[in-house]
PDB file of C-alpha atoms in Angstrom:
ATOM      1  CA  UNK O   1       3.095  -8.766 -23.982  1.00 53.00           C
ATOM      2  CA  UNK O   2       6.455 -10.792 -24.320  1.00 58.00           C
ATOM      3  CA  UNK O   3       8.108  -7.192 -24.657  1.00 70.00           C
ATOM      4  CA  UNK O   4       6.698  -5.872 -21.524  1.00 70.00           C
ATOM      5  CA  UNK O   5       7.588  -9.279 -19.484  1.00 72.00           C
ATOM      6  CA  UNK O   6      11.195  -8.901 -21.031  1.00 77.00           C
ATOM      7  CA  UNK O   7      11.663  -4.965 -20.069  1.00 76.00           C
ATOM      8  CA  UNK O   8      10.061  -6.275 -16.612  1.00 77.00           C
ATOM      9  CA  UNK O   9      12.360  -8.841 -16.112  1.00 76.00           C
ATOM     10  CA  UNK O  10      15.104  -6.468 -17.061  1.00 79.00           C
ATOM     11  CA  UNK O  11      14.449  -3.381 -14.987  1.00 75.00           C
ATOM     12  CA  UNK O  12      14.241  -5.670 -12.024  1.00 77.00           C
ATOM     13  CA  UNK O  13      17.368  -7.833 -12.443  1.00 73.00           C
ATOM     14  CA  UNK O  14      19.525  -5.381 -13.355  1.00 77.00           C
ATOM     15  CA  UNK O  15      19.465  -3.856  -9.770  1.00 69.00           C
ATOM     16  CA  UNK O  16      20.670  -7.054  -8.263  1.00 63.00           C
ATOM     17  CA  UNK O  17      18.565  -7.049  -5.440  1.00 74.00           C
ATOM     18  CA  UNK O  18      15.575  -9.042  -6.948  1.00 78.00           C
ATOM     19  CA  UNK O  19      14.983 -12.360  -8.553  1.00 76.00           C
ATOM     20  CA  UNK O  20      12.073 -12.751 -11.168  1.00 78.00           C
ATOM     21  CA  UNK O  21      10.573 -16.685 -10.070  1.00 76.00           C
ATOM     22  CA  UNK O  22       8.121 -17.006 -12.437  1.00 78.00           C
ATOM     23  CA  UNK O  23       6.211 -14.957 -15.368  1.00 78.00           C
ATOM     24  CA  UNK O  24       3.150 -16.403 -17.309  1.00 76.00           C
ATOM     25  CA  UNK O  25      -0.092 -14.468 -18.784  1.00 77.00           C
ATOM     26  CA  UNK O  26      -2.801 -12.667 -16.902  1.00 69.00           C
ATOM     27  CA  UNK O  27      -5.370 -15.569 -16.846  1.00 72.00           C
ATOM     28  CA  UNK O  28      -2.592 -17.916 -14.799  1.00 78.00           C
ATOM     29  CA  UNK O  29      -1.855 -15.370 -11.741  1.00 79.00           C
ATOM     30  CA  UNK O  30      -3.627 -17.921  -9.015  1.00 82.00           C
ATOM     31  CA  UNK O  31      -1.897 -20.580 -10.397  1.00 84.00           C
ATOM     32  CA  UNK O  32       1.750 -18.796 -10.602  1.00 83.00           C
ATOM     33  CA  UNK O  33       0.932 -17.439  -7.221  1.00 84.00           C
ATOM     34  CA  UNK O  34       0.404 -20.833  -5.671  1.00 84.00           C
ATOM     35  CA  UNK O  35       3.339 -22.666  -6.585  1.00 85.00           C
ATOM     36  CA  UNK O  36       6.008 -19.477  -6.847  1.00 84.00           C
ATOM     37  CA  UNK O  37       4.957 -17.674  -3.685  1.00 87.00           C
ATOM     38  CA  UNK O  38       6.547 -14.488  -4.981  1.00 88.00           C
ATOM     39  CA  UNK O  39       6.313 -11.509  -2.049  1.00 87.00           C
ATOM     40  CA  UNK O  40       5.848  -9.238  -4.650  1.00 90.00           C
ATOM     41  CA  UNK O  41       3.311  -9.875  -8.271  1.00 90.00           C
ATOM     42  CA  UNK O  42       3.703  -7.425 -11.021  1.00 90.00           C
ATOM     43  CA  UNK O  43       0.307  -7.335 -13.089  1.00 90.00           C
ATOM     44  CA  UNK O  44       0.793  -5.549 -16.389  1.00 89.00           C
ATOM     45  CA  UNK O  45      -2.188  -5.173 -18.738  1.00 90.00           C
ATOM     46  CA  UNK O  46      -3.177  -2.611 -21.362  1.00 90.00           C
ATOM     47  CA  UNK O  47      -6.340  -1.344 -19.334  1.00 91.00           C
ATOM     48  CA  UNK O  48      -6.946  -0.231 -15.654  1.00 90.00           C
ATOM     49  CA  UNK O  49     -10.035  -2.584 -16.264  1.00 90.00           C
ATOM     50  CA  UNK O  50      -8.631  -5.111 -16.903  1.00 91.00           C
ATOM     51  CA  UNK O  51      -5.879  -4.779 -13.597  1.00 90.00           C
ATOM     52  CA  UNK O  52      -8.730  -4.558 -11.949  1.00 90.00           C
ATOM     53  CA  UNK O  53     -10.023  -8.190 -13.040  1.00 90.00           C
ATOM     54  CA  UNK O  54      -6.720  -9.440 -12.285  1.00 89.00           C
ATOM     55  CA  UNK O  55      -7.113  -8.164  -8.739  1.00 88.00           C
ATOM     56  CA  UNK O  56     -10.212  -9.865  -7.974  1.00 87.00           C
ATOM     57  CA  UNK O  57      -9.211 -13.066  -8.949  1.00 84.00           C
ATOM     58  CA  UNK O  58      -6.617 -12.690  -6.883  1.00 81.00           C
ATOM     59  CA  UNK O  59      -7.620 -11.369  -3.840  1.00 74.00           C
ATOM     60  CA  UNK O  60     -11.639 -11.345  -3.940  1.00 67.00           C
ATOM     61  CA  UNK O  61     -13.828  -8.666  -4.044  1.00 61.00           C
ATOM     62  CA  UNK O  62     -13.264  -7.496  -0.812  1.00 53.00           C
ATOM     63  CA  UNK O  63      -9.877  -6.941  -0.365  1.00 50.00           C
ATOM     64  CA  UNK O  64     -10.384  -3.256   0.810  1.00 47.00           C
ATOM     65  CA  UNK O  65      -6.890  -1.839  -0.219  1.00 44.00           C
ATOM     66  CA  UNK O  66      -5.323  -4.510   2.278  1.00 47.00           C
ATOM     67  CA  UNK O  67      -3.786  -7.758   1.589  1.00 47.00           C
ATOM     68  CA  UNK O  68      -6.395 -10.134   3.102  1.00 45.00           C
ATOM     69  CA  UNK O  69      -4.867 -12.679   6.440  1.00 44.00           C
ATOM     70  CA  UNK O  70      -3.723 -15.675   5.285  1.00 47.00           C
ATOM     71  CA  UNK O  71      -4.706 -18.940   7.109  1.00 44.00           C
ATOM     72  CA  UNK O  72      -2.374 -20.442   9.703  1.00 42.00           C
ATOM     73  CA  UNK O  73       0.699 -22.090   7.970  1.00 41.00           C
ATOM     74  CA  UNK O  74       0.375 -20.328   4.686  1.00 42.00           C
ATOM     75  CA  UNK O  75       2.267 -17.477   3.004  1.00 45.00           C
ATOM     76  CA  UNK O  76       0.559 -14.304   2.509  1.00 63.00           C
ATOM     77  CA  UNK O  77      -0.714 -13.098  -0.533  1.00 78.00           C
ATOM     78  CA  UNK O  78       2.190 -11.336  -2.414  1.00 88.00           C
ATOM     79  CA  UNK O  79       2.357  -7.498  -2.774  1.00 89.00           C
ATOM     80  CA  UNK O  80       0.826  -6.187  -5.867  1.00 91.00           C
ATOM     81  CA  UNK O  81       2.177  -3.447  -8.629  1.00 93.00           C
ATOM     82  CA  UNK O  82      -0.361  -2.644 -11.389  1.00 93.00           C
ATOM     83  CA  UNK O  83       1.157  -1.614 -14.983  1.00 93.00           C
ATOM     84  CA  UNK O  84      -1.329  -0.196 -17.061  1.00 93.00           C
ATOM     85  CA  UNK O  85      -0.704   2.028 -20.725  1.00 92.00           C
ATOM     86  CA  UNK O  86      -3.215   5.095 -19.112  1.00 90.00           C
ATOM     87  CA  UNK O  87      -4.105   5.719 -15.044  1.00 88.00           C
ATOM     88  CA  UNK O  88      -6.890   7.799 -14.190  1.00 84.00           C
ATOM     89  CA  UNK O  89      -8.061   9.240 -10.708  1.00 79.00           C
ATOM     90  CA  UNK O  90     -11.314   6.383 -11.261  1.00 79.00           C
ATOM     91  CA  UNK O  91      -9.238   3.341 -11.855  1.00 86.00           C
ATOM     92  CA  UNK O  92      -6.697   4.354  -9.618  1.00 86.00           C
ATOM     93  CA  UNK O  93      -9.000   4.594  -6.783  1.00 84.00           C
ATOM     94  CA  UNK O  94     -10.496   1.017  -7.642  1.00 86.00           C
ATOM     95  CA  UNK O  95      -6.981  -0.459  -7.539  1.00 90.00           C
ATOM     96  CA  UNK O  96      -6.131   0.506  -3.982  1.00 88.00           C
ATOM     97  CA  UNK O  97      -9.358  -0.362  -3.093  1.00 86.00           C
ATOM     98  CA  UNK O  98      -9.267  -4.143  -4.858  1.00 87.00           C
ATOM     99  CA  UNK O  99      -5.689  -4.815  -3.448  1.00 88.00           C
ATOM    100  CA  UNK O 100      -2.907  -2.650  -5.418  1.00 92.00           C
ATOM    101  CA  UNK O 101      -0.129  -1.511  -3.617  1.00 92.00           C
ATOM    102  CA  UNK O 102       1.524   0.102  -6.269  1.00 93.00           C
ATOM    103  CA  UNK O 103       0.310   1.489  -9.556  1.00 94.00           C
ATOM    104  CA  UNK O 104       2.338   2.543 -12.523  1.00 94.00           C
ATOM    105  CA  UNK O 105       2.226   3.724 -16.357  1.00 93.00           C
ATOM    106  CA  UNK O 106       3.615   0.805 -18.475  1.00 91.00           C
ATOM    107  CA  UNK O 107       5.906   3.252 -20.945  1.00 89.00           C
ATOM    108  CA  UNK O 108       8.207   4.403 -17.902  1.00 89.00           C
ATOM    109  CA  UNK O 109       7.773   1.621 -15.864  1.00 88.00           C
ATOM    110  CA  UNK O 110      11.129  -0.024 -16.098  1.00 86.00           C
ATOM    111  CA  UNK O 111      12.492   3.432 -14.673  1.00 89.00           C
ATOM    112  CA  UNK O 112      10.738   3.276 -11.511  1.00 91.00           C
ATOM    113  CA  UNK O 113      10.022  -0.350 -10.772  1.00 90.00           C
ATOM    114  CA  UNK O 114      13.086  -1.018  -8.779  1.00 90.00           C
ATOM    115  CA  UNK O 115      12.317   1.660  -5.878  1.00 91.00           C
ATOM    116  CA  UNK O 116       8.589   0.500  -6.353  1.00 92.00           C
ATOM    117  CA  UNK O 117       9.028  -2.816  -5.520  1.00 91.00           C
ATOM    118  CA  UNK O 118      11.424  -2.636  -2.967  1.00 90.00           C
ATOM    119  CA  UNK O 119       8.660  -0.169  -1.133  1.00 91.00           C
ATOM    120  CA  UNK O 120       5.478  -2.341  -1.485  1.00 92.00           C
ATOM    121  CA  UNK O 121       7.587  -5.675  -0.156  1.00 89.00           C
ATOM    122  CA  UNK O 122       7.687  -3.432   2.804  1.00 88.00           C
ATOM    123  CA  UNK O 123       3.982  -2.448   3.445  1.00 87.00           C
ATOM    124  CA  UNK O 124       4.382   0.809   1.237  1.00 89.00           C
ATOM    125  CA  UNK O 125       2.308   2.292  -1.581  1.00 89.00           C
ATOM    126  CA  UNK O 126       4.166   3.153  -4.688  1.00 91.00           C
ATOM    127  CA  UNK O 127       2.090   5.308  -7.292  1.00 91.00           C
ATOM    128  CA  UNK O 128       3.715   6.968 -10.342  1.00 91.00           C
ATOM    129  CA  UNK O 129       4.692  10.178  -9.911  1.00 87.00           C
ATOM    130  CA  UNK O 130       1.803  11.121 -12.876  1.00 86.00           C
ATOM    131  CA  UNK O 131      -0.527  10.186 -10.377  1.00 83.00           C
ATOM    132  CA  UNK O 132       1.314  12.235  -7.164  1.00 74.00           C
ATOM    133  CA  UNK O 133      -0.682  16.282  -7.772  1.00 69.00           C
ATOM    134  CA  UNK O 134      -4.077  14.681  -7.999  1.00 65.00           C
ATOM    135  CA  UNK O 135      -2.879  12.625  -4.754  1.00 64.00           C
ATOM    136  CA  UNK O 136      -1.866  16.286  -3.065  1.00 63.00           C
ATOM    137  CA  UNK O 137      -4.814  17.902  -4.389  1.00 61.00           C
ATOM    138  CA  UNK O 138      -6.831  15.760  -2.644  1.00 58.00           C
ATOM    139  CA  UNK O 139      -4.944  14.602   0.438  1.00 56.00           C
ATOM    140  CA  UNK O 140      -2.209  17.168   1.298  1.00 55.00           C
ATOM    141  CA  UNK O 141      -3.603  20.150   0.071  1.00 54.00           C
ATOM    142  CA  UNK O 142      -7.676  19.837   1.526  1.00 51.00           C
ATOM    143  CA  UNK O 143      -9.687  23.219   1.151  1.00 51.00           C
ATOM    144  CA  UNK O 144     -11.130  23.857   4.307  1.00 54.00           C
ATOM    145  CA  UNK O 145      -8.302  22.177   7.142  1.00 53.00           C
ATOM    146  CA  UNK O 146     -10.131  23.650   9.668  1.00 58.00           C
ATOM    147  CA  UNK O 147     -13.825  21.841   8.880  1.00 58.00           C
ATOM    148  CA  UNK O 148     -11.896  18.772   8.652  1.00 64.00           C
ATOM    149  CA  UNK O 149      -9.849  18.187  11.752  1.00 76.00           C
ATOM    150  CA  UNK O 150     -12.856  18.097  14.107  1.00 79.00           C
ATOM    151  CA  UNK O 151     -14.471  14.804  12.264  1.00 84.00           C
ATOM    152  CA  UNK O 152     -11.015  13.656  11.578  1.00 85.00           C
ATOM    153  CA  UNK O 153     -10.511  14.156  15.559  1.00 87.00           C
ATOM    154  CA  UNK O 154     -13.461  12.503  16.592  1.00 88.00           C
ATOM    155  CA  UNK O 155     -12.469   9.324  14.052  1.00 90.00           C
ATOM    156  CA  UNK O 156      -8.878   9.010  15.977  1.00 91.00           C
ATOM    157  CA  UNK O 157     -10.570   9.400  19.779  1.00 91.00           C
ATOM    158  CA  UNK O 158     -11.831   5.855  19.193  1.00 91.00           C
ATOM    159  CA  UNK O 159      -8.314   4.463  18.506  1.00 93.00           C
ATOM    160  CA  UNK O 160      -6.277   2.710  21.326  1.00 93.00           C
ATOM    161  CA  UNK O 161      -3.085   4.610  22.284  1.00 92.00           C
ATOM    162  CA  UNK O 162      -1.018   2.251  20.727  1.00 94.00           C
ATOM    163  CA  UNK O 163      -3.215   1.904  17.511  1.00 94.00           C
ATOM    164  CA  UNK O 164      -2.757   6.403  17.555  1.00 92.00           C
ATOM    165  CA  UNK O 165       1.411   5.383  17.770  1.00 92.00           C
ATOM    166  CA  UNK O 166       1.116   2.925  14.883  1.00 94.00           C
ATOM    167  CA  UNK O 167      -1.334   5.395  12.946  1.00 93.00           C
ATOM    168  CA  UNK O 168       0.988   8.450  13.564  1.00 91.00           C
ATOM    169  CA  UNK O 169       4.244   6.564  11.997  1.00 91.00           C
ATOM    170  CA  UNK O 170       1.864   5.725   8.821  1.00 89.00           C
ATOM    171  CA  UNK O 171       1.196   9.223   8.627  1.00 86.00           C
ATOM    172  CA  UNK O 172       4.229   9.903   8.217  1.00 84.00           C
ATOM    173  CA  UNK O 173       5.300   7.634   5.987  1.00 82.00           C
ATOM    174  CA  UNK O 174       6.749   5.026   7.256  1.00 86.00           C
ATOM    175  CA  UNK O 175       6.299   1.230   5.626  1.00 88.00           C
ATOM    176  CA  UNK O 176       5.392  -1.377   8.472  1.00 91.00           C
ATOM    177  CA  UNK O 177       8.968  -2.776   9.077  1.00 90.00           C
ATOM    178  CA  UNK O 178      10.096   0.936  10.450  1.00 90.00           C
ATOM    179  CA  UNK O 179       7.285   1.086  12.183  1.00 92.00           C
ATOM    180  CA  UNK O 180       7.257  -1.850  13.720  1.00 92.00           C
ATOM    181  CA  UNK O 181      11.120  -0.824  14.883  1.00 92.00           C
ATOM    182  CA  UNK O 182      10.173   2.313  16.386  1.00 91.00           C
ATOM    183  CA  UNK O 183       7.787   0.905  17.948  1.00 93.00           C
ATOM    184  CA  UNK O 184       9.402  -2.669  19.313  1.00 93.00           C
ATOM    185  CA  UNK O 185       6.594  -4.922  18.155  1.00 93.00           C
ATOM    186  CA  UNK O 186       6.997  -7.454  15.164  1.00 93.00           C
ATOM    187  CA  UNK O 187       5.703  -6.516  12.120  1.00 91.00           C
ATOM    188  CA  UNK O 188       2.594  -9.143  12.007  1.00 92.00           C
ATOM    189  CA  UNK O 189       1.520  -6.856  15.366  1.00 94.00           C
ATOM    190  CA  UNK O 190       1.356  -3.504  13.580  1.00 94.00           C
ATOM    191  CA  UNK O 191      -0.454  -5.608  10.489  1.00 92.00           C
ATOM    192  CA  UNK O 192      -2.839  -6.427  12.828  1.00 94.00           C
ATOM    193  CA  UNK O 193      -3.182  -3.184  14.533  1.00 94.00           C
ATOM    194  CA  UNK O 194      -3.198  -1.335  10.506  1.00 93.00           C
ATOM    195  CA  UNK O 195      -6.209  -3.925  10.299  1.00 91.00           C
ATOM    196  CA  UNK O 196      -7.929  -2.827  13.343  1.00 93.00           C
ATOM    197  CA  UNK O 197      -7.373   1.306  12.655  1.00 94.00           C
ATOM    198  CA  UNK O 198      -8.586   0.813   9.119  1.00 91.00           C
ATOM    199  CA  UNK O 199     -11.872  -0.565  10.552  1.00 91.00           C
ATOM    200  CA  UNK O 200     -12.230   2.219  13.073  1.00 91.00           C
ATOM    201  CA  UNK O 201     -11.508   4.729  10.490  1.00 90.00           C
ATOM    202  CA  UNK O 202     -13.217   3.557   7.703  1.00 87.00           C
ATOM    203  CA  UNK O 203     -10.296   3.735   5.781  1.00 86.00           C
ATOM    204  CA  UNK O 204     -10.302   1.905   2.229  1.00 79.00           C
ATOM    205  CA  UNK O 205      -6.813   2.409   2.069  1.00 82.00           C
ATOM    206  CA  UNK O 206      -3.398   3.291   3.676  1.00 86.00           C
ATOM    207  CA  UNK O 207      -3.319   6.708   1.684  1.00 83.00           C
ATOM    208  CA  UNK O 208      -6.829   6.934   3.383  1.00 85.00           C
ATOM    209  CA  UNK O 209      -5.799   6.300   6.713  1.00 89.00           C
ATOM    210  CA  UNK O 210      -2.453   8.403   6.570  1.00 87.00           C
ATOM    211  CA  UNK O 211      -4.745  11.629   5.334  1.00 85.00           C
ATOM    212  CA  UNK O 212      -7.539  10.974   8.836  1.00 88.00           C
ATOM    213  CA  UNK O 213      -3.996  11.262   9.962  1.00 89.00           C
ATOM    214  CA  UNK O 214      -3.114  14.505   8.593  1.00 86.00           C
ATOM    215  CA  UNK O 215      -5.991  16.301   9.366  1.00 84.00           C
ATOM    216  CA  UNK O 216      -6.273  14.666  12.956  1.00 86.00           C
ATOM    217  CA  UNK O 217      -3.275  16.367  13.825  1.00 84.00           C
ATOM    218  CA  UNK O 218      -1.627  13.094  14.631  1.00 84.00           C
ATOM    219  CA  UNK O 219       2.093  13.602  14.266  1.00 66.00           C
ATOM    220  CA  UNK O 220       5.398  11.897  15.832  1.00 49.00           C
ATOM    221  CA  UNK O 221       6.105  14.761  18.164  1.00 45.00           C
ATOM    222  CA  UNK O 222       3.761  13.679  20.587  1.00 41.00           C
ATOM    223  CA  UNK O 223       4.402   9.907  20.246  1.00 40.00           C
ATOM    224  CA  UNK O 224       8.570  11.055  21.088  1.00 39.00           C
ATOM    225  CA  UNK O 225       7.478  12.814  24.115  1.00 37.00           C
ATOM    226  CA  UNK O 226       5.424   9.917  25.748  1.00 36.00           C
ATOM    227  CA  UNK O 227       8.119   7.540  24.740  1.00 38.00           C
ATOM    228  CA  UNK O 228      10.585   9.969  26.381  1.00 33.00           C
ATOM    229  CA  UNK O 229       8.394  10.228  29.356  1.00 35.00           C
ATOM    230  CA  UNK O 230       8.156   6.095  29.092  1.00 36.00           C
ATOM    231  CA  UNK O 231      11.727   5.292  29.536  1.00 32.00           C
ATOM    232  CA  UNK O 232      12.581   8.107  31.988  1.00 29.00           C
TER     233      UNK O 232
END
């Protein structure tokens, strides 16, 4: 465990953009949460299972794949990356679905924990690229497009326009801070309109959402033209 904290610690520092605050074993994560306030909490156990136990301690059985509001005056709960020695398409799904916003294999972690990080302080999801053909096959790649745009379709006609803006830009990839740029709102608006779509949708997660997305037919071409048509 000290091994993993060290090459942790390392991977992270070395880019000079982020500051370790605290470290400590599995069973203190509330506690180090609570007086370090980190945004972002690396969780790095031997066993998805055991990730997943971490989660719920931390943010309840109900987190849904979403960091849960925070009351007034308090900071949010931080972003969390899961390190675990083997991922599977079960454990992975229970993750996202408990809270992770990133999930990666502990041997090759230190490679890609810098650009992981830096996307899930920004509303991203970062999953190791193991993890990324399973995540096409079922996502990108669906067998029958054409049987499911129409329930997709009716899914997105309940949406506000605004809420089909904000849903568009996460289909396409875009962490909240962009989108709440392209948009003009602040980024606690298009948290609370993520919060709102993911109810309408029924969407567990942001990977969830972004697919409705997909197979909607909800793109950024026809967000441009009514902005277009906005400021003209």
């Amino acid at each position: 465990m000290h091994s993993v904290r060290t090459a942790v610690r390392a991977a992270l520092e070395e880019t000079q953009r982020f500051g370790v605050v605290a470290e400590g074993a599995p069973g203190t994560v509330t506690d180090i949460v609570r007086w370090s306030r980190p945004d972002v909490l690396v969780i790095s156990h031997a066993a998805e299972s055991e990730a997943l136990h971490t989660l719920l301690r931390l943010h309840g059985p109900d987190a849904g794949g979403q960091r849960r509001p925070e009351p007034a005056g308090r900071r949010r709960t931080p972003a969390s990356v899961v390190l675990a020695d083997r991922l599977t398409g079960h454990g992975t799904r229970h993750l996202l679905r408990h809270g992770a916003a990133g999930i990666l294999r502990r041997d090759t972690a230190a490679v890609h924990l810098p650009w992981a990080v830096a996307a899930v302080a920004q509303g991203s999801l970062a999953l190791d690229p193991c993890l990324t053909e399973p995540v096409k096959n079922a996502y990108v790649r669906p067998a029958h497009p054409h049987q499911e745009r129409a329930p997709a379709e009716a899914l997105v006609s309940a949406l506000t326009p605004r809420e089909r803006d904000v849903l568009a830009l996460v289909g396409d990839g875009l962490p909240n801070r962009e989108i709440a740029s392209a948009l003009n709102l602040s980024t606690d608006t298009v948290k609370d309109h993520l919060r709102r779509i993911y109810t309408k949708l029924g969407a567990d997660t942001r990977l969830h959402a972004a697919r409705i997305a997909w197979q909607a037919g909800v793109g950024t071409t026809r967000l441009t033209e009514m902005q277009v048509a906005e400021w003209v």
